[in-house]
PDB file of C-alpha atoms in Angstrom:
ATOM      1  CA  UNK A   1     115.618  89.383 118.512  1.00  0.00           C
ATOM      2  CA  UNK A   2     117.223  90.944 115.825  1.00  0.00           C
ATOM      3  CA  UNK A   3     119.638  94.223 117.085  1.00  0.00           C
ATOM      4  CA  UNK A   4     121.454  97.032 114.586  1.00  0.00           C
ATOM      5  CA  UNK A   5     123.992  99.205 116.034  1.00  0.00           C
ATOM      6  CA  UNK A   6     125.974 102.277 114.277  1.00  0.00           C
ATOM      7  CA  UNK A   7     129.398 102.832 114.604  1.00  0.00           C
ATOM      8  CA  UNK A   8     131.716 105.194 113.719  1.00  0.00           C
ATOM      9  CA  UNK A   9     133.226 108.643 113.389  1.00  0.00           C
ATOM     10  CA  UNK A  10     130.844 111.280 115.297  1.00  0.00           C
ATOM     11  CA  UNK A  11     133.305 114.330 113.709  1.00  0.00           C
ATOM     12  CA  UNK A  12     133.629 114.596 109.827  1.00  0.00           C
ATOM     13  CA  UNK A  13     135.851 117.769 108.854  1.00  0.00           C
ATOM     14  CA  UNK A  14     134.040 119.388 105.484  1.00  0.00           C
ATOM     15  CA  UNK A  15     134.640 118.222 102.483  1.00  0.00           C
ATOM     16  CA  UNK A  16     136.175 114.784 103.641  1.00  0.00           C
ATOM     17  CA  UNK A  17     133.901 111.368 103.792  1.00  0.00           C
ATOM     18  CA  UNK A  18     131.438 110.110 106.734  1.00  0.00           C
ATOM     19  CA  UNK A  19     131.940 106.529 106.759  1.00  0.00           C
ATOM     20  CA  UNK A  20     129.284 104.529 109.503  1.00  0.00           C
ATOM     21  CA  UNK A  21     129.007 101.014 109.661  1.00  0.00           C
ATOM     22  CA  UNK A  22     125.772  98.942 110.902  1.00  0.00           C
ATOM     23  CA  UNK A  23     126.269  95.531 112.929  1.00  0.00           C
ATOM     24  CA  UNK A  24     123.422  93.008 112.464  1.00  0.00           C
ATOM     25  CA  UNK A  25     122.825  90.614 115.487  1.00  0.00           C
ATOM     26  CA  UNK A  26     120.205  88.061 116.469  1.00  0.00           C
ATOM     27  CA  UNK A  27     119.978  87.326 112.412  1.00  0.00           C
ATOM     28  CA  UNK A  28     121.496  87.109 108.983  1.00  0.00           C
ATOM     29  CA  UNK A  29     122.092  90.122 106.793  1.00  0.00           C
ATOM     30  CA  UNK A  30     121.773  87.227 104.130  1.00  0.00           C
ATOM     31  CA  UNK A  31     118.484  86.459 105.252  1.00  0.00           C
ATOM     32  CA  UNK A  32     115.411  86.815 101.307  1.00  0.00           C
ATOM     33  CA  UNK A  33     113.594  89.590 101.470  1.00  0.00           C
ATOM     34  CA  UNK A  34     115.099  92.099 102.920  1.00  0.00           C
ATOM     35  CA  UNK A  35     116.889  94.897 102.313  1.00  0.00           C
ATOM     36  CA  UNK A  36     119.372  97.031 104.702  1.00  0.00           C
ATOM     37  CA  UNK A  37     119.436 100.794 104.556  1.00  0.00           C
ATOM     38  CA  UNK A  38     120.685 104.029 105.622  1.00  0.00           C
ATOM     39  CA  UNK A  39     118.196 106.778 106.672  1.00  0.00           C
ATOM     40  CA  UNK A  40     119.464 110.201 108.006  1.00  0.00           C
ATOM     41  CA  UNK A  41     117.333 113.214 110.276  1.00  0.00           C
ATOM     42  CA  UNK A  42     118.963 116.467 110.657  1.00  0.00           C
ATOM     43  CA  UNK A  43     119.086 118.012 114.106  1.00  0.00           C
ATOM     44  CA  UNK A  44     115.088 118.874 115.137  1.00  0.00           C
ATOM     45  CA  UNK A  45     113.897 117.735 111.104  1.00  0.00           C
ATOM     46  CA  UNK A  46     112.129 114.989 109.320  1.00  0.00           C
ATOM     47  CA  UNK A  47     113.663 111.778 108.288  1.00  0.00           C
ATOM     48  CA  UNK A  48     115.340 110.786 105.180  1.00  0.00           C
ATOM     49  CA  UNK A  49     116.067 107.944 103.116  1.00  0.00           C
ATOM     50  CA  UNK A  50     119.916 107.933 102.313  1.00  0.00           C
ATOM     51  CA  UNK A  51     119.937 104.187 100.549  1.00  0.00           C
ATOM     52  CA  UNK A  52     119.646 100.498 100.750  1.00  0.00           C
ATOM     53  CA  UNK A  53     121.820  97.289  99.815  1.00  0.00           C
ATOM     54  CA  UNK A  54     120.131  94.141  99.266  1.00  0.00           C
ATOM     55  CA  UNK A  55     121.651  90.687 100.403  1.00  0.00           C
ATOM     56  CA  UNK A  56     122.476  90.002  96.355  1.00  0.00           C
ATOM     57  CA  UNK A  57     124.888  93.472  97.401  1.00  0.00           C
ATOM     58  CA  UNK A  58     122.530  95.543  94.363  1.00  0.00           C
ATOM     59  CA  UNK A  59     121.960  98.915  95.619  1.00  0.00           C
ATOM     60  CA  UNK A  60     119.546 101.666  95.471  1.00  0.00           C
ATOM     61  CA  UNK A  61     119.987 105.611  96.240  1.00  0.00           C
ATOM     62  CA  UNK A  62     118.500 108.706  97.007  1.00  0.00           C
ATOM     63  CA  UNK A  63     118.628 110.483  93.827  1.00  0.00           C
ATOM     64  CA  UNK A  64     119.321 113.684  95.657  1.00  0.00           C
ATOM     65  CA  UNK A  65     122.439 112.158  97.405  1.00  0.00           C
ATOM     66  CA  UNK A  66     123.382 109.607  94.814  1.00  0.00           C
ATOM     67  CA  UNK A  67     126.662 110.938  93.379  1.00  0.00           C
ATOM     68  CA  UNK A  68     128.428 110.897  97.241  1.00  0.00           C
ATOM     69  CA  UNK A  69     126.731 108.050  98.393  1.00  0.00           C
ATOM     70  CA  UNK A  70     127.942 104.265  98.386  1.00  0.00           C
ATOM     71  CA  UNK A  71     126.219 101.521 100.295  1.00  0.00           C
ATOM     72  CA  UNK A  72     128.271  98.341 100.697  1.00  0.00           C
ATOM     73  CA  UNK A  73     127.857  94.872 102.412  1.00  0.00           C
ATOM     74  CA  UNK A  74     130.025  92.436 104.584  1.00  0.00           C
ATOM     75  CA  UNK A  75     128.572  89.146 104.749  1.00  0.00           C
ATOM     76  CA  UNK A  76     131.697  87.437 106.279  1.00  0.00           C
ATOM     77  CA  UNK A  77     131.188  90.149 109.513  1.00  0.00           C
ATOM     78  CA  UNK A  78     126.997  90.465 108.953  1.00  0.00           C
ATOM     79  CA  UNK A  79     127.718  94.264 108.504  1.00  0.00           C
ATOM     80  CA  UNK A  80     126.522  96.752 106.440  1.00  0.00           C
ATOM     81  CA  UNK A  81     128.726 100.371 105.695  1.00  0.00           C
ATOM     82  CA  UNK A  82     127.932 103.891 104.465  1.00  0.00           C
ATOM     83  CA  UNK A  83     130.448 106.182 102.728  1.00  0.00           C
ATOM     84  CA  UNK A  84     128.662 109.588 102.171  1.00  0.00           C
ATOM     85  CA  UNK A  85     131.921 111.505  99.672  1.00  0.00           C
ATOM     86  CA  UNK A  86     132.171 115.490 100.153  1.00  0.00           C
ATOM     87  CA  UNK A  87     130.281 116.262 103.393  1.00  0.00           C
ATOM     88  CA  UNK A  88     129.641 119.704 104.220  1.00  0.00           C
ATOM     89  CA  UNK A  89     127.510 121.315 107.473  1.00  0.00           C
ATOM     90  CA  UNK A  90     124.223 120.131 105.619  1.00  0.00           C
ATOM     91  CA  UNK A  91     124.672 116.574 106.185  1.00  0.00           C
ATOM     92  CA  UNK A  92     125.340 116.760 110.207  1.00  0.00           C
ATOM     93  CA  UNK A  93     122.992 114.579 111.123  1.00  0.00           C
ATOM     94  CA  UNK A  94     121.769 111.604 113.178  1.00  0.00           C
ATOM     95  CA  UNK A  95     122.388 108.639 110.710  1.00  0.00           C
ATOM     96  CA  UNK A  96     120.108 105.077 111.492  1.00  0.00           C
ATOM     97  CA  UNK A  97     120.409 102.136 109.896  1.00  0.00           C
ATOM     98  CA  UNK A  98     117.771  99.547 109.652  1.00  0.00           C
ATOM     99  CA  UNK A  99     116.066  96.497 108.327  1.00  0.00           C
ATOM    100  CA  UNK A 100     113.594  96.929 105.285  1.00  0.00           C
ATOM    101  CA  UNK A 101     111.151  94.644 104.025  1.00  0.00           C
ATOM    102  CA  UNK A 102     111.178  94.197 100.480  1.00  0.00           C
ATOM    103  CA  UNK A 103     108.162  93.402  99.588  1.00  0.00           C
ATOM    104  CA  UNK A 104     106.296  96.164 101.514  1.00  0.00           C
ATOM    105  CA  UNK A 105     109.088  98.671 101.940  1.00  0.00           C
ATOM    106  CA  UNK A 106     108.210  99.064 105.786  1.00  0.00           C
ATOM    107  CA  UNK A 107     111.093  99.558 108.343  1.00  0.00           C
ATOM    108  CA  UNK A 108     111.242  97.139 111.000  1.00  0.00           C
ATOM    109  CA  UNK A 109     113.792  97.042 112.698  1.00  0.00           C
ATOM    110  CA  UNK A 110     116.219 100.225 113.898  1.00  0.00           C
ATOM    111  CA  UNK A 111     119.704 101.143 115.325  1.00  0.00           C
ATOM    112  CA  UNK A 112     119.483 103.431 117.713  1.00  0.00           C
ATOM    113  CA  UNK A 113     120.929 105.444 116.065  1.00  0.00           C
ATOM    114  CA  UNK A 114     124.595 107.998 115.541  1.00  0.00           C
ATOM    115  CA  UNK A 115     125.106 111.419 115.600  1.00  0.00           C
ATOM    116  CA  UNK A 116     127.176 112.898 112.895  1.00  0.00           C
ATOM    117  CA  UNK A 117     128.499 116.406 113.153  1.00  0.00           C
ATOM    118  CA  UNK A 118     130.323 117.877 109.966  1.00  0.00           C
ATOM    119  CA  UNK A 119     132.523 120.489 111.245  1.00  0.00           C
ATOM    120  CA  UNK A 120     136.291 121.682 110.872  1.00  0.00           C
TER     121      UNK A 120
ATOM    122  CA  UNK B   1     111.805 114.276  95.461  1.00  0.00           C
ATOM    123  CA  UNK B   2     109.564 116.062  97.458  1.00  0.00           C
ATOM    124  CA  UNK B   3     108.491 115.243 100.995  1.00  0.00           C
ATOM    125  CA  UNK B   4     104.834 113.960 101.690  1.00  0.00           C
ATOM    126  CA  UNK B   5     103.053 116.776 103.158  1.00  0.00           C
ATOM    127  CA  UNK B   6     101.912 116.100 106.992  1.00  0.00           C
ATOM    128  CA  UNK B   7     100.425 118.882 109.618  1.00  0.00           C
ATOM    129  CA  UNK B   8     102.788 120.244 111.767  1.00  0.00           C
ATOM    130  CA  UNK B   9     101.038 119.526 114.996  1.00  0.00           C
ATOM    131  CA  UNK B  10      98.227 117.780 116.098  1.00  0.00           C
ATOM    132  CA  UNK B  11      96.507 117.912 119.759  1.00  0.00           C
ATOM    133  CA  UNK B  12      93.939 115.814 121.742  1.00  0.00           C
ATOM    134  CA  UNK B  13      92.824 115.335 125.329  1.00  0.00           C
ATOM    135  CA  UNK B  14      93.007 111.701 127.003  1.00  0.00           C
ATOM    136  CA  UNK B  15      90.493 109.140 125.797  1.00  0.00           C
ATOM    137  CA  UNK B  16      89.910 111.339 122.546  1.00  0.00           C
ATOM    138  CA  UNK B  17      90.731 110.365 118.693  1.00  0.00           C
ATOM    139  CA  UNK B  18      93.015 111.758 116.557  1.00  0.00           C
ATOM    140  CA  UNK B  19      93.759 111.718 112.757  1.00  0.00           C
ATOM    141  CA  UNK B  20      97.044 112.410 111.288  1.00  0.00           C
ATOM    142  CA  UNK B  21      97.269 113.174 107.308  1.00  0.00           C
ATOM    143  CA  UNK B  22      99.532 112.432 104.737  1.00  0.00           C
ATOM    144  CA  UNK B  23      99.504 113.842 101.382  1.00  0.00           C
ATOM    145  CA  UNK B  24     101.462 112.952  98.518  1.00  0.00           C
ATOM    146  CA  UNK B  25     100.614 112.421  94.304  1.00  0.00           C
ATOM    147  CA  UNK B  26      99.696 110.452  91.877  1.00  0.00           C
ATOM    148  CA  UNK B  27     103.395 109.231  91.831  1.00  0.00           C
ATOM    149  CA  UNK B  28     103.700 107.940  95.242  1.00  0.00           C
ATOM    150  CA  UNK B  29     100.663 107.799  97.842  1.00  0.00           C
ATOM    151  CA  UNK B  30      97.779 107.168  95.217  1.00  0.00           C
ATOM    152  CA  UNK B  31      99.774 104.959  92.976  1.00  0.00           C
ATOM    153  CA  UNK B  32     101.031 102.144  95.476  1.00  0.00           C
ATOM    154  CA  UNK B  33      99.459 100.667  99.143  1.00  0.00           C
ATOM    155  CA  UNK B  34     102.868 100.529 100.321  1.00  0.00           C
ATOM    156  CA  UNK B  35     102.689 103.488 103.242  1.00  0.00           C
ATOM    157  CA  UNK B  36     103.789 103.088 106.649  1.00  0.00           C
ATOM    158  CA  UNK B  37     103.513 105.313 109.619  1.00  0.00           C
ATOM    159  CA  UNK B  38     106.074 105.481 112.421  1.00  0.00           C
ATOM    160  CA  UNK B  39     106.019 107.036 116.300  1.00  0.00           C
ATOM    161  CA  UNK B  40     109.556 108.166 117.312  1.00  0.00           C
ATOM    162  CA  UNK B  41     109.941 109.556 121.281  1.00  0.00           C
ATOM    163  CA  UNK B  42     112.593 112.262 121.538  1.00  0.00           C
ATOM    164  CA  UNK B  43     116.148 111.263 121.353  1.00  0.00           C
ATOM    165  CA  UNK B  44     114.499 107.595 120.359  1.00  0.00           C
ATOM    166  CA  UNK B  45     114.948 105.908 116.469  1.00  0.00           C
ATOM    167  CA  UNK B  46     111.385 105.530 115.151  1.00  0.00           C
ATOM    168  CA  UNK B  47     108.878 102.665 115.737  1.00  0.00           C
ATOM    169  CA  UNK B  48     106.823 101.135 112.775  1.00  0.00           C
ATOM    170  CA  UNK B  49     103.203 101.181 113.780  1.00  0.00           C
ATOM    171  CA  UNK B  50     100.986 100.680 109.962  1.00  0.00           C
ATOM    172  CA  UNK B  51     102.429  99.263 107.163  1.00  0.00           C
ATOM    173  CA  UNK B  52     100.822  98.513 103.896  1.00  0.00           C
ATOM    174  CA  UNK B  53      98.212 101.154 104.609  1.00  0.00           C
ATOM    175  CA  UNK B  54      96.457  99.204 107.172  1.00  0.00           C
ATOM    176  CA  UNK B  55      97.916  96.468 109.027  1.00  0.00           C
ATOM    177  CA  UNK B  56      99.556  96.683 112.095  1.00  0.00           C
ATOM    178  CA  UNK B  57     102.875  94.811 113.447  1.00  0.00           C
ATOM    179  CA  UNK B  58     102.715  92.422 116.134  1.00  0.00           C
ATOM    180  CA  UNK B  59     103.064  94.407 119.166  1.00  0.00           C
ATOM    181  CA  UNK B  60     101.146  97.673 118.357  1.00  0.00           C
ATOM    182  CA  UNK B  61      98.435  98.678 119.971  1.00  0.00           C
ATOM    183  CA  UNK B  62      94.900  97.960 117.853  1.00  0.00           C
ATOM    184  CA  UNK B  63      93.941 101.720 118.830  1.00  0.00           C
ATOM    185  CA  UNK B  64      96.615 102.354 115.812  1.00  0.00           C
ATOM    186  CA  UNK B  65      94.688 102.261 112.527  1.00  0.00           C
ATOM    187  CA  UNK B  66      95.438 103.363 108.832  1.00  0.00           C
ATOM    188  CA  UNK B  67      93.705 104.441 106.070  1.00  0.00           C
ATOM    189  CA  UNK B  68      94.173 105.759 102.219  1.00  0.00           C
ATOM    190  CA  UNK B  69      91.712 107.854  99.958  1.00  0.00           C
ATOM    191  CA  UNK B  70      93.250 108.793  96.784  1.00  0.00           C
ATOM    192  CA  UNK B  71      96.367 111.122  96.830  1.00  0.00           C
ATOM    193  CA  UNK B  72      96.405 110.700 101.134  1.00  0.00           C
ATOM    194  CA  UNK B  73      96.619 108.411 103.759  1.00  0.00           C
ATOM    195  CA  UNK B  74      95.879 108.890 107.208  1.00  0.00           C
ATOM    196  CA  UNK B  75      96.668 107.801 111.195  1.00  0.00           C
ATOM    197  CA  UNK B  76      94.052 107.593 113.791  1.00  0.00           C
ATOM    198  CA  UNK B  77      95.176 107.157 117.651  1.00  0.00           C
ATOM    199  CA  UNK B  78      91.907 106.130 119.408  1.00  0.00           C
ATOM    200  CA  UNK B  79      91.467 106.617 122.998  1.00  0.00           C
ATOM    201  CA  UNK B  80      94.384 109.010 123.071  1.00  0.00           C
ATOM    202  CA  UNK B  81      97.146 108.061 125.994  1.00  0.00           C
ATOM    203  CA  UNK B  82     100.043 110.272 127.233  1.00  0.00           C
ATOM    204  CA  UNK B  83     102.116 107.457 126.208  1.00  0.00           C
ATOM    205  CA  UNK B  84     101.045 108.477 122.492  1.00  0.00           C
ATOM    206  CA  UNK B  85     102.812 112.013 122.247  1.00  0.00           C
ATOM    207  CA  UNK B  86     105.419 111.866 120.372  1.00  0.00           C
ATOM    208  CA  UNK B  87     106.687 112.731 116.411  1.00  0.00           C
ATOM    209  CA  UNK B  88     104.993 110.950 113.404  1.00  0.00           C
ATOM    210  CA  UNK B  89     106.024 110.148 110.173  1.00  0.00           C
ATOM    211  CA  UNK B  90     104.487 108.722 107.329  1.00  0.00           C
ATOM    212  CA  UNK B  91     106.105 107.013 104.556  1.00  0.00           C
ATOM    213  CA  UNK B  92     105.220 106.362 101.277  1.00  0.00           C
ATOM    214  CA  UNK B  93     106.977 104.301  98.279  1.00  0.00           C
ATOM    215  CA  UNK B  94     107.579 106.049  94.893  1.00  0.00           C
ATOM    216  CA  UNK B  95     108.278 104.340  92.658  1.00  0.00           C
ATOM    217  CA  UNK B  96     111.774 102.264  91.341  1.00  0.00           C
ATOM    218  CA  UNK B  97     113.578 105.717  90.479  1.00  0.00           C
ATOM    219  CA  UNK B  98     112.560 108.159  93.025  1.00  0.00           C
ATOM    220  CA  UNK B  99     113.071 105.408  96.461  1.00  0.00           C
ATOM    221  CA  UNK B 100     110.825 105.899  99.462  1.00  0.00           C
ATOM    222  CA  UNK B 101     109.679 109.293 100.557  1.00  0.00           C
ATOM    223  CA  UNK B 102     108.766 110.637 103.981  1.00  0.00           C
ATOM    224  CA  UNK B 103     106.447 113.029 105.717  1.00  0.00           C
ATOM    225  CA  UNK B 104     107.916 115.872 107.080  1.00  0.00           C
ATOM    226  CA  UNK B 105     106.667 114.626 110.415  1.00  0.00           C
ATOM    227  CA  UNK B 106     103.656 115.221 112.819  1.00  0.00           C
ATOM    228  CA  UNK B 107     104.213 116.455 116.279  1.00  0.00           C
ATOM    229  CA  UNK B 108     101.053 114.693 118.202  1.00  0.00           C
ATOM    230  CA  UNK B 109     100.536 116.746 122.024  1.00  0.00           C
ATOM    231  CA  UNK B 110      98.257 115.120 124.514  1.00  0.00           C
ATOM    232  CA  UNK B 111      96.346 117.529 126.518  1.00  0.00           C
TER     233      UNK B 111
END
């Protein structure tokens, strides 16, 4: 069974970077046809797609987020990382990572999860 | 990028049917078959129940079904359970620039 997990710093100061990484278990982040992305919901709101990374390491963005965001991929440690540049109050957040299918864009499987709080 | 446009709240009594809409444009819901629906439980990460407009994962109940007509696509819970309250969110693709887009999320209340 496959498992994500989300680690890292629950406390971002403003105006410094959140930086979360994803570990993949029970299966290969290498694995055709599928992607591995970043999707963020603000305290009592909707979801939102932050990004994706595909095994090749290609990326795609949210256009509204694109010029902070970088996705990037560890193969050697099946892990997949978020570095979100510049974060202010607005991006405090619970950030999940998860599995996406690339063929019909559905997401499969999900971390459970990681509360982000930008605050000084 | 604007969200897909979902009721804030829908209600039902045991045993009843609901349906949950989703309204996007041209660009995203009535151009591709590619929208999925997902239940998330508070403090839980969401839980893919339709993809591709219609079909359901392994695992999900059959009283889960989808639907599109034109510009929006819909959810129907059958035989409503308490089990079944809980946020949904629909999810459309939009094309190679623009990335996926979601719903802004459907609170669903069992009476």
């Amino acid at each position: 069974q496959l498992q994500l997990q989300e680690s890292g710093s629950g406390l971002v100061k403003p105006s410094q970077t959140l930086s979360l990484t994803c570990a993949v278990s029970g299966g290969s982040i290498s694995s055709g046809g599928y992607s591995w992305s970043w999707i963020r919901q603000p305290p009592g709101k909707g979801l939102e797609w932050i990004g994706y990374i595909y095994h090749s390491g290609s990326t795609s963005y949210n256009p509204s987020l694109k010029s902070r965001v970088t996705i990037s991929v560890d193969r050697s440690k099946n892990q997949f990382s978020l570095n979100l540049r510049s974060v202010t109050a607005a991006d405090t957040a619970v950030y999940y990572c998860a599995r996406r299918d690339i063929y019909s864009n559905y997401l499969d499987y999900w971390g459970q999860g990681t509360l982000v709080t930008v605050s000084s | 990028q604007s969200a897909l446009t979902q009721p804030a709240s829908v209600s039902g009594s045991p045993g009843q049917s609901i349906t949950i809409s989703c309204t996007g444009t041209s660009s995203d819901v009535g151009s591709y078959n590619l929208v999925s629906w997902y239940q998330q439980h508070p403090g839980k990460a969401p839980k893919l129940m339709i993809y591709d407009v219609i079909k359901r994962p392994s695992g999900v109940s059959n009283r889960f079904s989808g639907s599109k007509s034109g510009n929006t696509a819909s959810l129907t819970i059958s035989g409503l359970q308490a089990e079944d309250e809980a946020d949904y969110y629909c999810c459309s693709y939009a094309g190679s620039n623009t990335l996926e887009v979601f719903g802004g999320g459907t609170k669903v209340t069992v009476l």
